[in-house]
Short mmCIF file of C-alpha atoms and ligand atoms in Angstrom, two decimals:
data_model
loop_
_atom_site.label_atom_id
_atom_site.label_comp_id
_atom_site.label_asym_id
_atom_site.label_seq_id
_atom_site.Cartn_x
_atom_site.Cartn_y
_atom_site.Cartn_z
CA UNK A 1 -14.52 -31.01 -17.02
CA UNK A 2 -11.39 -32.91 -16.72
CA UNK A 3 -13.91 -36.32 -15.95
CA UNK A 4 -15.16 -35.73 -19.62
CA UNK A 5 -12.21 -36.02 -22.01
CA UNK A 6 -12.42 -38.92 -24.19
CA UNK A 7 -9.61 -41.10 -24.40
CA UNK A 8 -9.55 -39.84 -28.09
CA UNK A 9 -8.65 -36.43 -26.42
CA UNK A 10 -5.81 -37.55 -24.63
CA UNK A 11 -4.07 -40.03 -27.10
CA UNK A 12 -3.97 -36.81 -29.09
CA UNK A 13 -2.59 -34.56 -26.81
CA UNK A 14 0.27 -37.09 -25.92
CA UNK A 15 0.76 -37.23 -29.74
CA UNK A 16 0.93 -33.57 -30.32
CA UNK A 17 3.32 -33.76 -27.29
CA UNK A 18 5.54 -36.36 -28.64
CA UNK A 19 5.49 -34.77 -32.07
CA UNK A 20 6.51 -31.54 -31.05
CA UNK A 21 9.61 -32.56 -29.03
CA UNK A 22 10.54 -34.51 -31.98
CA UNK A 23 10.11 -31.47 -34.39
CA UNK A 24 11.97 -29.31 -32.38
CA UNK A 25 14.86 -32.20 -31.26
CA UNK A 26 17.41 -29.98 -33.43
CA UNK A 27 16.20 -26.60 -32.22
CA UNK A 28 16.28 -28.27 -29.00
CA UNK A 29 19.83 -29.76 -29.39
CA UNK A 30 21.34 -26.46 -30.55
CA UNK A 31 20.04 -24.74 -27.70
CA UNK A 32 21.96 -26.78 -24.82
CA UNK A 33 25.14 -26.68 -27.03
CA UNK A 34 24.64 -22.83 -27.11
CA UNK A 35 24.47 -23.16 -23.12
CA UNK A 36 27.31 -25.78 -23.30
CA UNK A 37 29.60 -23.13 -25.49
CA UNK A 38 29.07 -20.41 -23.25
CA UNK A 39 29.18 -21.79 -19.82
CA UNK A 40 28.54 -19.31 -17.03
CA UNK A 41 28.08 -19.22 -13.81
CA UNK A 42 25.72 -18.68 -11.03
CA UNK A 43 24.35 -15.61 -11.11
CA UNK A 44 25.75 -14.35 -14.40
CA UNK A 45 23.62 -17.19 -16.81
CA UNK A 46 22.57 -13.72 -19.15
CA UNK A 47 22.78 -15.65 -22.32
CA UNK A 48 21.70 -19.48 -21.20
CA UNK A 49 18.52 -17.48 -19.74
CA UNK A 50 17.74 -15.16 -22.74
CA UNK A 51 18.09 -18.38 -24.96
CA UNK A 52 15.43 -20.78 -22.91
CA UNK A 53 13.34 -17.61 -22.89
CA UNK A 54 13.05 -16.46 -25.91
CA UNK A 55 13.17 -20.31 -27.46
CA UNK A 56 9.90 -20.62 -25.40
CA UNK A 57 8.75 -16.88 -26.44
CA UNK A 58 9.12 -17.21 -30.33
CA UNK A 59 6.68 -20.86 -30.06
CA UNK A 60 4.33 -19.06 -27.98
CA UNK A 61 4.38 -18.49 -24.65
CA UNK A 62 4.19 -15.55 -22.65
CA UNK A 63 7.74 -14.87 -20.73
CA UNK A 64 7.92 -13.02 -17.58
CA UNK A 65 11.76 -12.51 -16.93
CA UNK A 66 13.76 -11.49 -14.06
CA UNK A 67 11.57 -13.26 -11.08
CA UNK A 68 11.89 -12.60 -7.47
CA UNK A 69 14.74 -10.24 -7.92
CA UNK A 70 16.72 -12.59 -9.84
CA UNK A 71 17.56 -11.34 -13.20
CA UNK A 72 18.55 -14.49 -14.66
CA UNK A 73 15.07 -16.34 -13.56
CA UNK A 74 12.19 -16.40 -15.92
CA UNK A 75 8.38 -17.92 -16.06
CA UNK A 76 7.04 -18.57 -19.71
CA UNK A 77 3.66 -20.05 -19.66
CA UNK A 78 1.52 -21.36 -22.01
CA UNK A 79 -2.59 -22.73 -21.56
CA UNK A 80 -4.66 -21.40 -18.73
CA UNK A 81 -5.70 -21.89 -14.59
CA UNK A 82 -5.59 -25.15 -13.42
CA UNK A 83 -4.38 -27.70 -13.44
CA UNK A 84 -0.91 -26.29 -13.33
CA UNK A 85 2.17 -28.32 -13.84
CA UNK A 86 5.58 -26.44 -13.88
CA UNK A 87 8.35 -28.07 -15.18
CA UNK A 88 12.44 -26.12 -13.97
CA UNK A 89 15.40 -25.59 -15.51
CA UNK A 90 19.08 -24.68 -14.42
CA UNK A 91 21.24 -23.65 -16.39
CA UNK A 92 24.38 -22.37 -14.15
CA UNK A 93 27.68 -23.78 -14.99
CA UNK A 94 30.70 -24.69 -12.52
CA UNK A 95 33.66 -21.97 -12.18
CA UNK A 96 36.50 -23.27 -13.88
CA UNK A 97 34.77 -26.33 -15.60
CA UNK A 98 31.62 -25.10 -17.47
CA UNK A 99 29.08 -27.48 -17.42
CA UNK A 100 30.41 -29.97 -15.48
CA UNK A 101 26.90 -31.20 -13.60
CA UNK A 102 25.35 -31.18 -17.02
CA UNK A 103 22.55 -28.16 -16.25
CA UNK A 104 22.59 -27.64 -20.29
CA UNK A 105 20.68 -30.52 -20.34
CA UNK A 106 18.84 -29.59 -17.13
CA UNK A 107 17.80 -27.02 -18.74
CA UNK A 108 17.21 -28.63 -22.13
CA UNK A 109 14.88 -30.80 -20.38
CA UNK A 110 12.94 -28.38 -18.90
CA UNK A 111 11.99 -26.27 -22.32
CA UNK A 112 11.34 -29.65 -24.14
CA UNK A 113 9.00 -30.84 -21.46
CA UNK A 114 7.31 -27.37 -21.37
CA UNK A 115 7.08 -27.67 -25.71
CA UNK A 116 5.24 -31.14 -25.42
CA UNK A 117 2.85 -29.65 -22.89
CA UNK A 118 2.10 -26.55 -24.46
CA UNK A 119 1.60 -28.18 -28.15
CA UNK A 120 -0.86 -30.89 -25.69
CA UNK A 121 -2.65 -27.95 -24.97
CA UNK A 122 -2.77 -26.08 -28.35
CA UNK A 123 -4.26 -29.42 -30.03
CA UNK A 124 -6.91 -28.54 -27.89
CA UNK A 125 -9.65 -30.21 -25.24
CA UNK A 126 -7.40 -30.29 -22.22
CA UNK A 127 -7.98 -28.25 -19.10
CA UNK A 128 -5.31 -26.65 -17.33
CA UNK A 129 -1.54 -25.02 -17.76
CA UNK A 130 1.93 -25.50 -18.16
CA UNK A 131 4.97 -23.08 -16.99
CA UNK A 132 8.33 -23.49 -17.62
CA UNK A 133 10.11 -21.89 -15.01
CA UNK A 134 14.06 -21.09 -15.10
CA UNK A 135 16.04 -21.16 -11.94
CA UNK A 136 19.49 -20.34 -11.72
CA UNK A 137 22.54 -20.57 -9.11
CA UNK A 138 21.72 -23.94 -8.43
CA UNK A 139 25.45 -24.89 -7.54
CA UNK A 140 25.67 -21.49 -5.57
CA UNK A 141 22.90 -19.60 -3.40
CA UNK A 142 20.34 -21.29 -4.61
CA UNK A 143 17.56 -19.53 -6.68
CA UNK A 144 15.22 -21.83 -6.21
CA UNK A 145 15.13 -20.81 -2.43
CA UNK A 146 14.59 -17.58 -3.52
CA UNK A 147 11.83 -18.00 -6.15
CA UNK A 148 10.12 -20.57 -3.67
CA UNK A 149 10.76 -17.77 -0.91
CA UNK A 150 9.24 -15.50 -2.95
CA UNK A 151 6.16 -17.24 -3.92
CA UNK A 152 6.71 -18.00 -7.28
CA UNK A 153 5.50 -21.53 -7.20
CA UNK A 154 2.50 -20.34 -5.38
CA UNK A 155 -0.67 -22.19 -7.32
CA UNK A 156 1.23 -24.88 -9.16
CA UNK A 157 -0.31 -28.02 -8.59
CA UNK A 158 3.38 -30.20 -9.62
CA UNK A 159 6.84 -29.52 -10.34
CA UNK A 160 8.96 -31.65 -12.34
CA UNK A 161 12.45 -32.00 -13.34
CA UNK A 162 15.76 -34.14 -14.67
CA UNK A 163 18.92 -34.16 -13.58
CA UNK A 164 22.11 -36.16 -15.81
CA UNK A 165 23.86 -38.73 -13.98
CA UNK A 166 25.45 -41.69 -14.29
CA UNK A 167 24.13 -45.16 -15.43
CA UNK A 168 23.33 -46.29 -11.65
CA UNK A 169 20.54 -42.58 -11.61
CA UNK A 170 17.33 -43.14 -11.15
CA UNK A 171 13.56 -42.01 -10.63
CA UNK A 172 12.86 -41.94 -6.98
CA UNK A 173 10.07 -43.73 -6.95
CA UNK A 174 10.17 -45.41 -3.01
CA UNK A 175 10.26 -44.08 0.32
CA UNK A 176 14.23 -43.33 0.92
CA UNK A 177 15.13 -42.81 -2.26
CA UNK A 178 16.13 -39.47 -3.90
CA UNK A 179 16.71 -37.29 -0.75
CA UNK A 180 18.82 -34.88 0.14
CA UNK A 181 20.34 -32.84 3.31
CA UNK A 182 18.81 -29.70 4.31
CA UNK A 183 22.05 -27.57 4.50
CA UNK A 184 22.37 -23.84 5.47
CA UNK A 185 25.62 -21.59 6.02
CA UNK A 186 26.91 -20.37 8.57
CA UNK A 187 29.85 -17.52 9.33
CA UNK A 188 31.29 -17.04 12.72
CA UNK A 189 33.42 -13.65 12.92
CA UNK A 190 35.60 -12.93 16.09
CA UNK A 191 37.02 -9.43 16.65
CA UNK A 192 40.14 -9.12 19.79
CA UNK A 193 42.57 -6.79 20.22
CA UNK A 194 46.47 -6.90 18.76
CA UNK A 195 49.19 -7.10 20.62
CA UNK A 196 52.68 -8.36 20.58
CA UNK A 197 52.68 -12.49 20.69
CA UNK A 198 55.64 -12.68 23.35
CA UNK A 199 56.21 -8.88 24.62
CA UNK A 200 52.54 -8.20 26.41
CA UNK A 201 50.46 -10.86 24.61
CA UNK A 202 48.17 -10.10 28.43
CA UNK A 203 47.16 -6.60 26.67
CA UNK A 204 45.70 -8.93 23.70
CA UNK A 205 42.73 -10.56 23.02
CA UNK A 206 43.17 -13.44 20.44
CA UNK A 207 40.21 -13.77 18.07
CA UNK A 208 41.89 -17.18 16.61
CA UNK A 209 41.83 -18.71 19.66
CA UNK A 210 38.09 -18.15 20.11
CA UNK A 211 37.73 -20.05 16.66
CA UNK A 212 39.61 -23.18 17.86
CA UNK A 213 37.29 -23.53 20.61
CA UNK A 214 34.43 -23.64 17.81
CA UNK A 215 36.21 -26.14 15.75
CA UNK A 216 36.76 -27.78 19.31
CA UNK A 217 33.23 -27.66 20.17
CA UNK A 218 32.09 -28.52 17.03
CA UNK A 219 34.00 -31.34 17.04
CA UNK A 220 32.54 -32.42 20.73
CA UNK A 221 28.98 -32.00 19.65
CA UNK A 222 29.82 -34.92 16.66
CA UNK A 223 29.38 -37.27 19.11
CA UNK A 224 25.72 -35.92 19.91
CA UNK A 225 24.25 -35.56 16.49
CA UNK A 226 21.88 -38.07 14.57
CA UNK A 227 24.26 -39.98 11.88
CA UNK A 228 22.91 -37.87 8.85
CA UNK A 229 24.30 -34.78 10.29
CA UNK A 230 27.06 -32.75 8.88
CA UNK A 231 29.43 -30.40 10.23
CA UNK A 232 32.28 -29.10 8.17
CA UNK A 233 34.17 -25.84 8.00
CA UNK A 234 37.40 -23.79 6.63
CA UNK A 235 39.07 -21.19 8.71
CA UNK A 236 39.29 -18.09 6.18
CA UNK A 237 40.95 -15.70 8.87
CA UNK A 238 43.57 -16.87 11.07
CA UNK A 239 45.51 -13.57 11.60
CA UNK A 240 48.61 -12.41 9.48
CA UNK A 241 51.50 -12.97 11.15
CA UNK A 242 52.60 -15.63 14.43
CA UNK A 243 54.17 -12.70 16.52
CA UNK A 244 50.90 -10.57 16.61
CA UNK A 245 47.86 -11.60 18.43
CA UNK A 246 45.50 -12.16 15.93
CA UNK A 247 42.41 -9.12 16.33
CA UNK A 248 40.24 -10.60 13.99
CA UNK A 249 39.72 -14.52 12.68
CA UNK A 250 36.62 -15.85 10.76
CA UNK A 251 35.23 -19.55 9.88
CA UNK A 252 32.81 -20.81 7.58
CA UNK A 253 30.70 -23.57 8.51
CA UNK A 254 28.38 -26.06 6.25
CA UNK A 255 26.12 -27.32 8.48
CA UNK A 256 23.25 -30.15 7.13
CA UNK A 257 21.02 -32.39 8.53
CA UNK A 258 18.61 -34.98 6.79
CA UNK A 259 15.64 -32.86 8.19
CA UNK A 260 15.60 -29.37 7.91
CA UNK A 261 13.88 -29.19 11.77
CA UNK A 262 17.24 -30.63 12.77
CA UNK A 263 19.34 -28.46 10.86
CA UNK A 264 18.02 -25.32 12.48
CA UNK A 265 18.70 -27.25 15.65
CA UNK A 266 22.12 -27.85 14.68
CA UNK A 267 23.03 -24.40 13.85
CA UNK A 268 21.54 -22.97 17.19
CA UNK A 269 24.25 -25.66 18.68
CA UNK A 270 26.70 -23.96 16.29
CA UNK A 271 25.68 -20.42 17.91
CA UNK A 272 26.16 -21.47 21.27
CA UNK A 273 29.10 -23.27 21.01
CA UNK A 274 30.36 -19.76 18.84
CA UNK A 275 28.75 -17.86 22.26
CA UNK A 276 30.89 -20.00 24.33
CA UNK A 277 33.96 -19.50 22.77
CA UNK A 278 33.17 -15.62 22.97
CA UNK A 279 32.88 -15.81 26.85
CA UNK A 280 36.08 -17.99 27.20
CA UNK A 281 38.16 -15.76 25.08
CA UNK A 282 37.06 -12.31 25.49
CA UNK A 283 36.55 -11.70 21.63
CA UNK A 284 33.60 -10.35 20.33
CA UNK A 285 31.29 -12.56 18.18
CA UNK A 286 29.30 -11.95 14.73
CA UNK A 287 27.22 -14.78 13.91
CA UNK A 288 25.44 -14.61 10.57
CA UNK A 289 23.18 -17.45 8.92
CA UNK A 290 23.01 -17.42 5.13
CA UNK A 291 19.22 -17.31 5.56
CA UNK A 292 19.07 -18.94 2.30
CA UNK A 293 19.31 -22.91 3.76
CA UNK A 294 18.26 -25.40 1.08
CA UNK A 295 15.62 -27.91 2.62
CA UNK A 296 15.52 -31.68 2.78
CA UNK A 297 14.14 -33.16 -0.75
CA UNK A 298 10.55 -34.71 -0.41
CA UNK A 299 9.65 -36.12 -3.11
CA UNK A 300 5.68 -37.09 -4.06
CA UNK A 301 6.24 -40.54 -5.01
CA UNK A 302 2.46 -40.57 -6.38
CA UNK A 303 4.20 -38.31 -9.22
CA UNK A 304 7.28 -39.94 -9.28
CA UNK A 305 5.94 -43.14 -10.33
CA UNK A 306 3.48 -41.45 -12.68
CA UNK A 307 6.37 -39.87 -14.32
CA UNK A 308 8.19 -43.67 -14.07
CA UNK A 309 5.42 -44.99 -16.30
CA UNK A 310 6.07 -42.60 -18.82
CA UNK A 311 10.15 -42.80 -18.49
CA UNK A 312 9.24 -46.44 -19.10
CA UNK A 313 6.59 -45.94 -21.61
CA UNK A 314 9.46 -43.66 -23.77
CA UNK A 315 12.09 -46.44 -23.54
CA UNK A 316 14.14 -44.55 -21.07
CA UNK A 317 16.48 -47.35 -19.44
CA UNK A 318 17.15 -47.04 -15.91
CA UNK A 319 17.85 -49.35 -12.92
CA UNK A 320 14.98 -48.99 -10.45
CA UNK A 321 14.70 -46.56 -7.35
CA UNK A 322 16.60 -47.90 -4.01
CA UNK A 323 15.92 -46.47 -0.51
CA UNK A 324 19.69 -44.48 0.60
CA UNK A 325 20.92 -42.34 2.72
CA UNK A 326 20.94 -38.47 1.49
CA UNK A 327 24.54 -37.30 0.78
CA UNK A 328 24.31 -34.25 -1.10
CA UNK A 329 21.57 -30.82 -0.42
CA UNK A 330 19.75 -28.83 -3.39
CA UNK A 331 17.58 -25.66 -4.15
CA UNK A 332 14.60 -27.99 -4.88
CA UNK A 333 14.20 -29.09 -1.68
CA UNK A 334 12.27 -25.95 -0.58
CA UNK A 335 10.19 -25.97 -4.15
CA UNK A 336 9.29 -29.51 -2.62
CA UNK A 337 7.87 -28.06 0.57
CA UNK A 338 5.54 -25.85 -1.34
CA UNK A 339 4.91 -27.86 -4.33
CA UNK A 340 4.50 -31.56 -5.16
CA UNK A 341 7.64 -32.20 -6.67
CA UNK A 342 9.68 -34.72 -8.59
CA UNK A 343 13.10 -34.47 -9.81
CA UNK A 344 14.22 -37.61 -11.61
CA UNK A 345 17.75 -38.77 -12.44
CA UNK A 346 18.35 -39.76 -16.18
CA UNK A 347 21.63 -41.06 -17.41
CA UNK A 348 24.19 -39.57 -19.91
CA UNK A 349 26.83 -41.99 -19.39
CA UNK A 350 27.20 -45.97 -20.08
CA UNK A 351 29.06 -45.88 -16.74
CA UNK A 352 29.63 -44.64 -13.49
CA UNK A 353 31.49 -41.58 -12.81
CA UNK A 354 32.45 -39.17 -10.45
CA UNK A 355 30.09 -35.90 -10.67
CA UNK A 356 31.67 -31.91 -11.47
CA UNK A 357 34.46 -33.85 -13.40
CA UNK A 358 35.70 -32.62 -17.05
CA UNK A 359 34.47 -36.33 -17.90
CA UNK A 360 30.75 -34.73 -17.23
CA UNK A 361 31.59 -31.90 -19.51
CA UNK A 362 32.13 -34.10 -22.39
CA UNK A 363 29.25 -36.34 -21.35
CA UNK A 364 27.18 -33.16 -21.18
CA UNK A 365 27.90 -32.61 -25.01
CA UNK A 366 27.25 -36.06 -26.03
CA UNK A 367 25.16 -37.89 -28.24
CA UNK A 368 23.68 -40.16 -25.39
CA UNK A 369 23.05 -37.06 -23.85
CA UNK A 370 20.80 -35.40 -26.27
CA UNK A 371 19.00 -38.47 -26.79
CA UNK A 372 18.23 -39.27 -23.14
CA UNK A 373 17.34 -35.38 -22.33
CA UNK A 374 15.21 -35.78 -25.48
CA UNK A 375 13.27 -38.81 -23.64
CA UNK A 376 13.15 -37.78 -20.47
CA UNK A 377 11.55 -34.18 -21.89
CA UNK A 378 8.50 -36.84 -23.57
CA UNK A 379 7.95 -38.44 -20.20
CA UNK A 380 7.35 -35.17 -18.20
CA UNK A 381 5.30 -34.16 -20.95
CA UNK A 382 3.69 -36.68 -21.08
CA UNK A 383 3.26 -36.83 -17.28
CA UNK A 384 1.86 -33.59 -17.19
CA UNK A 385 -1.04 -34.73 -19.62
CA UNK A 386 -1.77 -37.25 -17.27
CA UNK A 387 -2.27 -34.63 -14.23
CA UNK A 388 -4.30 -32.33 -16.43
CA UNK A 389 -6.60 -35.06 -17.72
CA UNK A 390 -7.04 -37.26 -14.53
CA UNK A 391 -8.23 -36.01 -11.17
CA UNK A 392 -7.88 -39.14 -9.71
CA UNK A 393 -4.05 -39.12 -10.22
CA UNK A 394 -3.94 -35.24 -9.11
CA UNK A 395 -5.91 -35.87 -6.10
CA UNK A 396 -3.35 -38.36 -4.49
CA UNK A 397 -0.78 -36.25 -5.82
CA UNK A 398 -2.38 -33.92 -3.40
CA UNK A 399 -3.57 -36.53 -0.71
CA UNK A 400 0.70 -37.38 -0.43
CA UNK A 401 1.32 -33.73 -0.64
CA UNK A 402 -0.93 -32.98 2.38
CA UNK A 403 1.45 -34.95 4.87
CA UNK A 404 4.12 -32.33 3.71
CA UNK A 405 4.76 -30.09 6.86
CA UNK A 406 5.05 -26.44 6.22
CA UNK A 407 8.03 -25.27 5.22
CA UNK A 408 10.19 -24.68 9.07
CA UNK A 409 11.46 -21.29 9.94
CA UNK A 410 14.33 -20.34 8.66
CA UNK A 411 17.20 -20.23 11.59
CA UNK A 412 16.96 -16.21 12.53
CA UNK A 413 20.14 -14.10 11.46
CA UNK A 414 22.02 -12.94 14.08
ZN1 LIG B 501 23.59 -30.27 -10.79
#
């Protein structure tokens, strides 16, 4: 079917793509100012959700809200089987900053993209559909572990999306570029027994103590870790009061690896270094995993330098991809385990500046801002007309996606 479509066909549908982003550029605008007004945070994004959902709804497509338990997640689809190309959207702001990581734009983006697909389709001739997906908590549990958990993104055949940055972002378009750390949370719990600190501190067991030695073994096991590996932790219970021996003390541990493999390797260190400091100190341990780790980003550089000849194509300015080392972790690492997936960088400022910052906020409200969401939304559109209307393209999308390992277990809860 696909093998058919005349180039006539296609020029269209990237017109009617274009065209409709344009139309809608105000509509589109006032949306991610609404989300920019009324920042809120993970979890709670009631109104940023409703408002990409029902934007989507009243231009046609067919909303499902409240996905894999999440009330705040929604699908709104437009076109029909395959090919299907999804395109996400966050929308959570930062306590105490609003929208300080720019996810108004994020999700912006997302709708746009999803508008220029959808209008491809309606002009008619193309196979295949488009869903715009919205996935919140990004900056907390991560509902795009959840969704992908849940098997949301079963049956979609790419998943695209922008994030803001500065003017050194980019597409990740090599090997080495554009990762990030798997990362999954970890809380050790000790419970002793009280007792006076200098009267019969024998008759106590001292639950701090036991979470020294973790911070102490933690801090041996550095030395025995690959160079990607983090390890970093707050003490949350240290006892109340230096003259009673503390009977209960908890810790909170990040703990991230470039590969999520190693990561679950990591944390069963972490549990038997916690273990350990059990036996030495006599306090009883609860170990609890998050269960919600975010994977390592892989990105399918097939579609990420698809979606680079469109940036290009759309006059989107940006210094090229560079192989470096991951720093931070994100929810779309596990969507990229079960989906081809691309998440390009765009920029919203004419300089380079530190990220969750009130300079971000203002950025995030900007005129550059708009305008570069604006272009970014053409290019995935327009990328997603390419994967509908050439199998070639979609089957090395697939050929790269095939080296993808499944998705590692999860480290157990304990
Ligand atoms: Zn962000």
């Amino acid at each position: 079917m696909a093998t058919t479509l005349s180039t006539g066909t296609i020029s269209a549908a990237r017109d009617a793509a274009v065209a409709a982003i344009e139309a809608a550029a105000d509509d589109l605008t006032a949306l991610s100012k609404f989300i920019h007004q009324h920042p809120e945070v993970a979890l709670e994004e009631v109104r940023a959700s409703a408002a990409c959902a029902e934007f989507l709804e009243a231009r046609g497509f067919a909303v499902e809200r409240g996905l894999a338990g999440l009330p705040t997640a929604f699908a709104a689809g437009a076109g029909d089987g395959a090919p299907r190309v999804a395109y996400l959207a966050e929308y959570d702001a930062l306590p105490g900053l609003g929208h300080g990581c720019g996810h108004n734009l994020i999700a912006m983006s997302g709708v746009a993209a999803g508008l220029g697909l959808g209008a491809a389709l309606r002009a008619g001739g193309l196979p295949g559909s488009v869903r715009v997906f919205g996935t919140p908590a990004e900056e907390a549990v991560g509902g795009k572990v959840i969704m992908a958990a849940a098997g949301v993104f079963n049956g979609i055949d790419a998943a695209m999306g922008a994030h803001p940055g500065s003017n050194d972002t980019y597409c990740p378009t090599v090997a080495g570029s554009g990762l990030s750390l798997a990362c999954e949370e970890v809380r050790i719990a000790y419970h002793g027994r009280a007792a006076h600190a200098a009267a019969d501190p024998y008759n106590g067991i001292n639950a701090l103590n036991a979470i020294v030695e973790v911070f102490n073994g933690i801090n041996a096991l550095r030395q025995h870790v690959k160079s990607d590996a983090r390890l970093h932790g707050i003490i949350t219970d240290g006892g109340q009061a230096a003259n009673v021996v503390p009977d209960f003390a908890r810790a909170e541990f990040f703990v991230r690896a470039a590969k999520l493999e190693d990561m679950n390797q990591l944390v069963e260190r972490v549990r038997q270094i916690a273990e350990g400091a059990a036996l030495m100190t006599g306090a009883r341990l609860e170990f609890e995993v998050s269960g919600l780790a975010n994977s390592d980003m892989v990105t399918n550089l097939t579609l990420a330098r698809q979606l680079k000849r469109n940036l290009d194509a759309v006059g989107l300015e940006m210094p090229e991809a560079t192989p470096e080392p991951p720093s931070g972790s994100t929810d779309w690492g596990n969507v990229s385990y079960e989906v081809p997936s691309v998440e390009t960088g765009f920029p919203i400022l004419d300089r380079i500046c530190t990220w969750h910052s009130p300079e971000v906020v203002v950025a995030a409200d900007s005129k550059l801002g708009y305008r570069n969401t604006l272009l970014v939304a053409k290019a995935m559109a327009l990328t997603g007309i390419d994967i509908l209307t050439d199998p070639a393209l979609l089957t090395k999308i697939q050929a790269e996606f095939a080296h993808v390992p499944p998705l590692p277990a999860i480290a157990a809860r304990h």
